[in-house]
XYZ file of C-alpha atoms in Angstrom:
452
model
C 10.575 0.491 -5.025
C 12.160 3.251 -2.487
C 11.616 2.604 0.892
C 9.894 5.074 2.405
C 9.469 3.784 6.137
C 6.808 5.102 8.894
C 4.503 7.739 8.220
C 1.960 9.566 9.179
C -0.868 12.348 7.078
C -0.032 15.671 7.775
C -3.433 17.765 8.219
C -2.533 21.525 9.544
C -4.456 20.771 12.994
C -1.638 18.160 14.118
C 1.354 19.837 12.009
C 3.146 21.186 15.158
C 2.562 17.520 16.805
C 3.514 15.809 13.360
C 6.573 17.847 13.842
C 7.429 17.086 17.362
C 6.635 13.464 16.944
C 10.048 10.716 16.841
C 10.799 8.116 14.109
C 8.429 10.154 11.198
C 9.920 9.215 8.207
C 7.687 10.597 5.698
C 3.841 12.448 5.549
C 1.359 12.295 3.024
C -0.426 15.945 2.803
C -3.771 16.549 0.695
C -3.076 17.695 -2.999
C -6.168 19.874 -2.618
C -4.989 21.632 0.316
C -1.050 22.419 -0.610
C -0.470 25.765 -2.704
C 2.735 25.300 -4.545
C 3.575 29.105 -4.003
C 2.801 28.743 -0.359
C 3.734 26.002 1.286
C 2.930 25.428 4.702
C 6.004 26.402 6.998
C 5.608 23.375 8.587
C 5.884 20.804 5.150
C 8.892 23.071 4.618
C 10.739 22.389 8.162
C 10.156 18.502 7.311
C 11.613 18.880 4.353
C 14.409 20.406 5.535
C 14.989 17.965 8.240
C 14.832 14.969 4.859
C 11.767 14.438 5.701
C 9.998 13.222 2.358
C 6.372 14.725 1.620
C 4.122 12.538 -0.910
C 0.744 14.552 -2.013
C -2.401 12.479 -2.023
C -4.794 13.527 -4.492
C -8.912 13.324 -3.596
C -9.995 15.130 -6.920
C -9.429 13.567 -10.337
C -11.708 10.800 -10.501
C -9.753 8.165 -12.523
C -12.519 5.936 -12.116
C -14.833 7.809 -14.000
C -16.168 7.870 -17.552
C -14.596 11.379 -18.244
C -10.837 11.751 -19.261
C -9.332 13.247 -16.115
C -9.419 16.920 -16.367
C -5.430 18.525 -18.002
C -6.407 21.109 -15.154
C -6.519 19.017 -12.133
C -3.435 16.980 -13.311
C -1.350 19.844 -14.245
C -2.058 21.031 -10.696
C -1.250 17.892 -9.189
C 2.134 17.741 -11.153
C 3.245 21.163 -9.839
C 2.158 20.067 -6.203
C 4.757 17.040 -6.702
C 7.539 19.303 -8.249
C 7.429 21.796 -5.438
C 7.050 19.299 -2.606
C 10.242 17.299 -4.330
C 7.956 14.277 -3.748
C 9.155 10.814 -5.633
C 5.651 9.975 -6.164
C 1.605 10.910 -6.305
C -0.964 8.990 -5.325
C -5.052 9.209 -6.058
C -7.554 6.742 -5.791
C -9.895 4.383 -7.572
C -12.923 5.498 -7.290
C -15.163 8.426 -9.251
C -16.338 11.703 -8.145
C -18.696 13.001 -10.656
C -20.665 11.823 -13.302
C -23.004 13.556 -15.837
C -21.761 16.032 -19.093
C -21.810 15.685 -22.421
C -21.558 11.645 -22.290
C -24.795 11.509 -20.869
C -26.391 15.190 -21.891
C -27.177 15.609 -18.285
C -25.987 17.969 -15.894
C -22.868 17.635 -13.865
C -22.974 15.832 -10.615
C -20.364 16.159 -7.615
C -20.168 13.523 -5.036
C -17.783 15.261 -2.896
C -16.551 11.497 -1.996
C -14.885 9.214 -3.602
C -17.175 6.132 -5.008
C -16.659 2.836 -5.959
C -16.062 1.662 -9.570
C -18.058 -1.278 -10.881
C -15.987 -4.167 -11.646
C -16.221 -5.049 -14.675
C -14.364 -4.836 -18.287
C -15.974 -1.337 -19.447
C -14.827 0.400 -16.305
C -11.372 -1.472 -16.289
C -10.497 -0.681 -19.728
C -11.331 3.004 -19.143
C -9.746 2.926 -16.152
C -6.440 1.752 -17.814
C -6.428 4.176 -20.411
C -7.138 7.219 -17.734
C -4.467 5.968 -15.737
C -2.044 5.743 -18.853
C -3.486 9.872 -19.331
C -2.009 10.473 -15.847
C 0.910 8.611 -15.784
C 2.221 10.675 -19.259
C 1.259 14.060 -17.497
C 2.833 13.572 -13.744
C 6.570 13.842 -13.866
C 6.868 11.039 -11.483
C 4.713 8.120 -11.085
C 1.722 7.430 -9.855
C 0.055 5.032 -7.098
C -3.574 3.979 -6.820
C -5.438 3.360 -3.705
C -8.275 0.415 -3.468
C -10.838 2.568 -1.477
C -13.777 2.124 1.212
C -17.469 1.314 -0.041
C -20.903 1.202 1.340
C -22.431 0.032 -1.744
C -21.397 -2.847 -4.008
C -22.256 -2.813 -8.017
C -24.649 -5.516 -9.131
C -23.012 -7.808 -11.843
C -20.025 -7.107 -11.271
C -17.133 -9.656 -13.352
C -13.706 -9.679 -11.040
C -13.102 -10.059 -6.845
C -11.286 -6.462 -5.868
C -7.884 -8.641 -6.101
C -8.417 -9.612 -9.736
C -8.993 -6.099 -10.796
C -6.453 -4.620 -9.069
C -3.958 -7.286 -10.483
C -4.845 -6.473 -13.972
C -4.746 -3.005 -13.392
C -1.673 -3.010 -12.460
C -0.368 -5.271 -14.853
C -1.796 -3.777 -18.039
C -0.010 -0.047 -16.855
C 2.682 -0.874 -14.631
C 0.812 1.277 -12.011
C 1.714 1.113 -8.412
C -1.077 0.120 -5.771
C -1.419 2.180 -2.209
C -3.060 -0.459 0.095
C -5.200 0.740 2.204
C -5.632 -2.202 4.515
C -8.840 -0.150 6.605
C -10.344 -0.403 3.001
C -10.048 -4.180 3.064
C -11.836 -4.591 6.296
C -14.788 -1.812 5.358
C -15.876 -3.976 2.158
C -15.402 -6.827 4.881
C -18.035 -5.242 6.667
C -20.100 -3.787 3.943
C -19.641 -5.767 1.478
C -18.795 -9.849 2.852
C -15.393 -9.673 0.660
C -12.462 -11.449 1.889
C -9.809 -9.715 3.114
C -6.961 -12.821 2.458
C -8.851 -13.622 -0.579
C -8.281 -10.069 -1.814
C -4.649 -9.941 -0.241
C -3.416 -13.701 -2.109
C -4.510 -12.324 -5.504
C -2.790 -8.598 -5.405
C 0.797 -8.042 -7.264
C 2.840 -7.520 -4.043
C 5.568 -6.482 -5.814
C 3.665 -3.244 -7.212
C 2.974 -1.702 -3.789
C 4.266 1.590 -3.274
C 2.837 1.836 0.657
C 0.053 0.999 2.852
C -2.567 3.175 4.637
C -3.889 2.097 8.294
C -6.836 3.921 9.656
C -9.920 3.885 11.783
C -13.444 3.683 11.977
C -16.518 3.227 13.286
C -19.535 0.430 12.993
C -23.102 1.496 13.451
C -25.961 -0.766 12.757
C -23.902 -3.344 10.747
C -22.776 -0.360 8.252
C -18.785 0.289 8.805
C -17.697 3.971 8.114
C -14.704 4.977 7.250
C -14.585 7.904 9.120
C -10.655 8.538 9.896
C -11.660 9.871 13.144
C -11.391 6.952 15.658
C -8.480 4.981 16.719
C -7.422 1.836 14.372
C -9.099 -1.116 15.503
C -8.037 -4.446 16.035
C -9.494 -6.076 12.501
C -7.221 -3.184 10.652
C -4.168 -3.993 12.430
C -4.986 -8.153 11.814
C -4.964 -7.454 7.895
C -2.141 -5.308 8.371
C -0.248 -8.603 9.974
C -1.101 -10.631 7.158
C -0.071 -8.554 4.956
C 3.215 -8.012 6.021
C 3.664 -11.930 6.275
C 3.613 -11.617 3.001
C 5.344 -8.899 1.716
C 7.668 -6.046 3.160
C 5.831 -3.438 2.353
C 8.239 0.162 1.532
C 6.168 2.358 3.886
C 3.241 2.380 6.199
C 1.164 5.511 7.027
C -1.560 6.705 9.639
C -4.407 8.654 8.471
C -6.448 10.754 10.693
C -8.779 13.447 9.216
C -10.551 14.785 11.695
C -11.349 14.437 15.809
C -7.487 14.618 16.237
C -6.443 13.010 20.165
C -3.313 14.086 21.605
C -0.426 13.435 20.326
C 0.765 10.271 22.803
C -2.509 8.615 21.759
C -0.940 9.159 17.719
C 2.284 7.976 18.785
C 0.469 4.849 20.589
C -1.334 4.212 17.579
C 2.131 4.235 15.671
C 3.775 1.731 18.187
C 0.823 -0.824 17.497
C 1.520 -0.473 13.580
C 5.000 -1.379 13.975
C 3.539 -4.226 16.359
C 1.390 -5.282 13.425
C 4.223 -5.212 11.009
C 6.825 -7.436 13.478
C 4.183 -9.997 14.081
C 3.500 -9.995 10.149
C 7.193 -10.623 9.858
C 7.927 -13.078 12.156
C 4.991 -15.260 10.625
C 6.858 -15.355 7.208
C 9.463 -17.727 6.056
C 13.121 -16.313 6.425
C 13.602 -16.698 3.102
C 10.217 -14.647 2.067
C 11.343 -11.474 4.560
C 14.986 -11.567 5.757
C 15.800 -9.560 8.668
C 17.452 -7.268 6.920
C 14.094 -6.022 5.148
C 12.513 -5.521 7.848
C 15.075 -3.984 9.547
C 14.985 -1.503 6.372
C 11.258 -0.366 6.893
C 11.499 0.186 10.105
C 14.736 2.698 9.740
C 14.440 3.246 6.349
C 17.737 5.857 6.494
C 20.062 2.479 6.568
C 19.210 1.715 3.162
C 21.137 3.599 0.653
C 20.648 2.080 -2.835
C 18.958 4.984 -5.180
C 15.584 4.228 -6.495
C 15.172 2.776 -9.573
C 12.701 3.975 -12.551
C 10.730 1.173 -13.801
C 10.641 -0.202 -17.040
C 7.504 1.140 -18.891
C 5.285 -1.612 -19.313
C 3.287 -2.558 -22.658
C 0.686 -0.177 -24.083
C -2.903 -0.855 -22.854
C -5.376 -0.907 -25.148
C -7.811 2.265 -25.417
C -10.758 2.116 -24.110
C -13.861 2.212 -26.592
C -16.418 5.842 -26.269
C -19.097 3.034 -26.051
C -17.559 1.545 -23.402
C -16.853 5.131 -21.694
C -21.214 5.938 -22.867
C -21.912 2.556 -20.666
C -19.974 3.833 -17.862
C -20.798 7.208 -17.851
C -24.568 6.227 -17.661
C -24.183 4.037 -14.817
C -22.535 6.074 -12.694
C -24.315 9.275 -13.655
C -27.845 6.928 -12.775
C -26.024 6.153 -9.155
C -25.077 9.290 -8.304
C -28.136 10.780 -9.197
C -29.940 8.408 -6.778
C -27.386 9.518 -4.205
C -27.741 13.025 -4.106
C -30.505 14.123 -5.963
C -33.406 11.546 -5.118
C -33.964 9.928 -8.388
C -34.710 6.482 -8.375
C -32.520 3.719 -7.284
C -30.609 2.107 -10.621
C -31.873 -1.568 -10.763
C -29.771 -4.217 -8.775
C -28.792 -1.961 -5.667
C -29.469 -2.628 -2.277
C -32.168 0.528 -1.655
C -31.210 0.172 2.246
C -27.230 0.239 1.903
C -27.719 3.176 -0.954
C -30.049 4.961 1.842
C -27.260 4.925 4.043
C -24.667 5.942 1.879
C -26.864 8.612 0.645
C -27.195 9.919 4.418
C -24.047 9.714 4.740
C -22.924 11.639 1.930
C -25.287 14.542 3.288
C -23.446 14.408 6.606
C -20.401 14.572 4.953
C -21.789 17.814 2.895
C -22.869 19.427 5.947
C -19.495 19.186 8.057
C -17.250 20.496 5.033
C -19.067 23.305 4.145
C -19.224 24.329 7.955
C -15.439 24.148 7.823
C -15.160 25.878 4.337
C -17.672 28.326 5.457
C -17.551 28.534 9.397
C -19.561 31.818 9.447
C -22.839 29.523 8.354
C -23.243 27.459 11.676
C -22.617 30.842 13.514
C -25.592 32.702 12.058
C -27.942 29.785 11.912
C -27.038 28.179 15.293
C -28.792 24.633 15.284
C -30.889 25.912 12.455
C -27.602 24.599 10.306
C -27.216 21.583 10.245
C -31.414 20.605 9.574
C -31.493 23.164 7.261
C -28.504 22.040 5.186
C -29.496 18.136 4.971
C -32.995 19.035 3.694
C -31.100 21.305 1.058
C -28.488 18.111 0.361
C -31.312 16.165 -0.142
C -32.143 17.946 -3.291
C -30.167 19.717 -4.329
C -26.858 18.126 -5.645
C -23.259 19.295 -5.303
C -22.761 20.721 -8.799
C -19.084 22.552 -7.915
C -16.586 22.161 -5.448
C -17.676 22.772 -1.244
C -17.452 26.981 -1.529
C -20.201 26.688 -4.486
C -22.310 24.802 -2.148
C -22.102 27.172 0.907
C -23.270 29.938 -1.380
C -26.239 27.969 -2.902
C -27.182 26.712 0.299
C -27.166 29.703 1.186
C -28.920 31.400 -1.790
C -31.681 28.737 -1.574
C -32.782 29.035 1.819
C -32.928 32.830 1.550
C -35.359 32.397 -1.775
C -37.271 30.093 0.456
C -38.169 32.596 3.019
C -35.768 31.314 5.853
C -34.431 31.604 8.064
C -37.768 33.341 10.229
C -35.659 35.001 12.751
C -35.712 38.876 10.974
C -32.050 39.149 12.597
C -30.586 35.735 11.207
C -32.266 36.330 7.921
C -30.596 39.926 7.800
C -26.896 38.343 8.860
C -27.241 35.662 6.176
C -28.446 37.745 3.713
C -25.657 40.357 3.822
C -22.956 37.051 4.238
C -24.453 36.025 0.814
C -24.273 39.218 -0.795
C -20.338 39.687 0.677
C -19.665 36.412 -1.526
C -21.551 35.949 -4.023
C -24.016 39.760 -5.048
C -24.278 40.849 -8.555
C -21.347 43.264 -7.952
C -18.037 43.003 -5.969
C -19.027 44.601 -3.084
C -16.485 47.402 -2.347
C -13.187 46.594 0.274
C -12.787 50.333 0.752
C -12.460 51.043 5.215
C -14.461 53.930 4.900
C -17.293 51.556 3.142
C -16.455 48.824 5.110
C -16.970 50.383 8.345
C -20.206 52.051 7.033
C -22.002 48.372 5.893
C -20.485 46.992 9.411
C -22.337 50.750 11.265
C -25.152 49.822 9.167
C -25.604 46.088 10.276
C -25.186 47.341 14.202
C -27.941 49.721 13.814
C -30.420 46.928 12.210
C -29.752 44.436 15.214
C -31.379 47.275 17.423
């Protein structure tokens, strides 16, 4: 496994910072958010400098019943070509549900949800995963993720499943250790029960990242500093195993950069105390010494031996799936029912939360939106989320939001309702509206005589 050493996620709003910032070994950047044409100048100064860049895909949806899309994995292949990355990571987890399998419409999450544990969604997650693994010129690592929710009747802990996954593909596992301690929270799992039962040897690196508690629910938010329960799990893990690279996520409510670097220093804390509370002969020095500057090591990675085909999963098995999830989802963001066996409460709050969620990327996708509807936005769009369901990516959803509250009547201010309106029609009217100056500047005279 190549060592890969400390890291940290690049996001554009800390790129100078990320840049700037000592002992950075390697970043992880959003697939979804890298062009391969047009790399950010910044991934390309890191690279230059040997600094490697691993994308981290959000979008595919390997957990669900669906064969992942030739699309999205033909655009996460050219991401890894053209960042010269050694490997790709996604996640398990679905993000859509509905088609053909179930004759239903197709549902977005816009967040990644948890898989049920059990044989049906193994075995299609095995044979998905085998779908990838042919179509990404380099291989591919899995991350457990973050739930609010847990599956009724469910067959294997998260360490069981994980372990079988990986052995029936030969898959490599991303760790996300804040993951372990959310399902701690959320979910009463063990985090050393789940961390004695994974296949060590398969992880590629680790993920460290904050959160916040609120009313016994923890959130996964990437937005607050890494607390004390991550960085415990982090120890234990490393007094097991060495891992090859450990990375800081932060998505969003970015500090300065000394409070980053701080939050670096008490990873590699985390990691020495893991290390000095394993036997000599489990972690020599000389390991650790290896993550830690990860430019002393010089041995050339190694390509894996492919392991033994998996079986293929069963289209009944996929039907079962697809149901399930399509009933879940549909409970989460379109208010039918709640699918017998889940906690109504916990699937309340997960529904809320995927609302919130809606709200705040659509106001970054589409920043005019909160400018023309003030605080009107933000009520406005939850009692939209609420039913109306994410049926294309976060652009789709700022138009129909859009769209529906105009049909509705709203907003009441004549001004606001005017400003909206001729936003909408700019994106999304039943003609290209023309990008001529002299018609430009007319429709911009126009909309400065109306506010009058």
């Amino acid at each position: 496994m190549e060592r890969l050493g400390t890291g940290i996620g690049w996001r554009p709003e800390i790129a100078d910072a990320v840049e700037r910032m000592p002992g950075i070994d390697w970043v992880e950047a959003v697939a979804e958010n890298v062009c391969p044409g047009h790399l950010p100048e910044s991934l390309l100064r890191l690279r230059e400098r040997g600094v490697t860049v691993i994308p981290h895909g959000v979008s595919l949806g390997l957990g669900g019943a669906d064969r992942p899309d030739e699309g999205r994995l033909t655009a996460l292949a050219e991401r890894a070509e053209a960042l010269g990355a050694p490997l790709v990571t996604e996640h398990i987890a679905f993000v859509r549900a509905g088609g053909p399998l179930t004759a239903s419409p197709l549902l977005e999450a816009g967040h990644l949800l948890p898989v049920p544990r059990t044989r049906d969604a193994l075995d299609v997650l095995c044979e998905n995963i085998r779908i990838a693994q042919s179509a990404l010129p380099v291989p591919l690592a899995v991350e457990n993720i973050a739930a609010l929710l847990a599956w009724p009747g469910e067959e294997m802990t998260e360490g069981q499943f994980l372990y079988e996954l990986a052995d029936r593909t030969g898959v490599r596992l991303l760790i996300d250790v804040a993951n372990l301690h959310t399902n701690h929270v959320n979910r009463g799992e063990d985090p050393a029960k789940a961390l004695a039962e994974l296949p060590v040897e398969a992880i590629a690196y680790v993920h460290v990242a904050g959160g916040v508690e609120r009313d016994g629910v923890w959130h996964d938010t990437h937005a607050h500093p890494v607390p004390a329960p991550v960085l415990a799990i982090l120890t234990d893990l490393a007094s097991r195993v060495s891992p090859p690279g450990v990375l800081l996520e932060r998505d969003d409510n970015f500090p300065e950069p000394a409070a980053l670097e701080r939050e670096l220093e008490a990873i590699q804390g985390a990691l020495t105390k893991g290390w000095a509370r394993s036997a000599a002969s489990r972690v020599p020095a000389r390991e650790a010494k290896a993550v830690l500057a990860p430019q002393a090591t010089t041995a050339a990675p190694t390509t894996p031996p492919a392991p033994p085909a998996a079986p293929q999963s069963s289209d009944c098995a996929r039907q079962r799936l697809a149901l399930a999830q399509t009933a879940l989802l549909s409970a989460l963001v379109a208010g039918t029912p709640v699918p017998d066996g889940f906690d109504r409460v916990r699937l309340g709050v997960q529904a809320r939360a995927l609302g919130v969620k809606r709200a705040d990327v659509v106001a970054k996708v589409a920043p005019e939106l909160p400018l023309i509807l003030g605080d009107l936005y933000r009520p406005a769009f939850l009692a939209y989320a609420h039913s109306q369901p994410m049926t294309g990516g976060y652009r789709r959803d700022a138009l129909d939001f859009a769209g529906q509250l105009l049909l509705s009547g709203g907003p009441e201010d004549a001004e606001v309702r005017r400003e909206l309106r001729e936003w909408w029609l700019e994106r999304s009217g039943p003609a290209p509206r023309s990008t001529r100056p002299a018609v430009r500047l007319a429709r911009a005279t126009r909309r400065v005589l109306l506010r009058r």
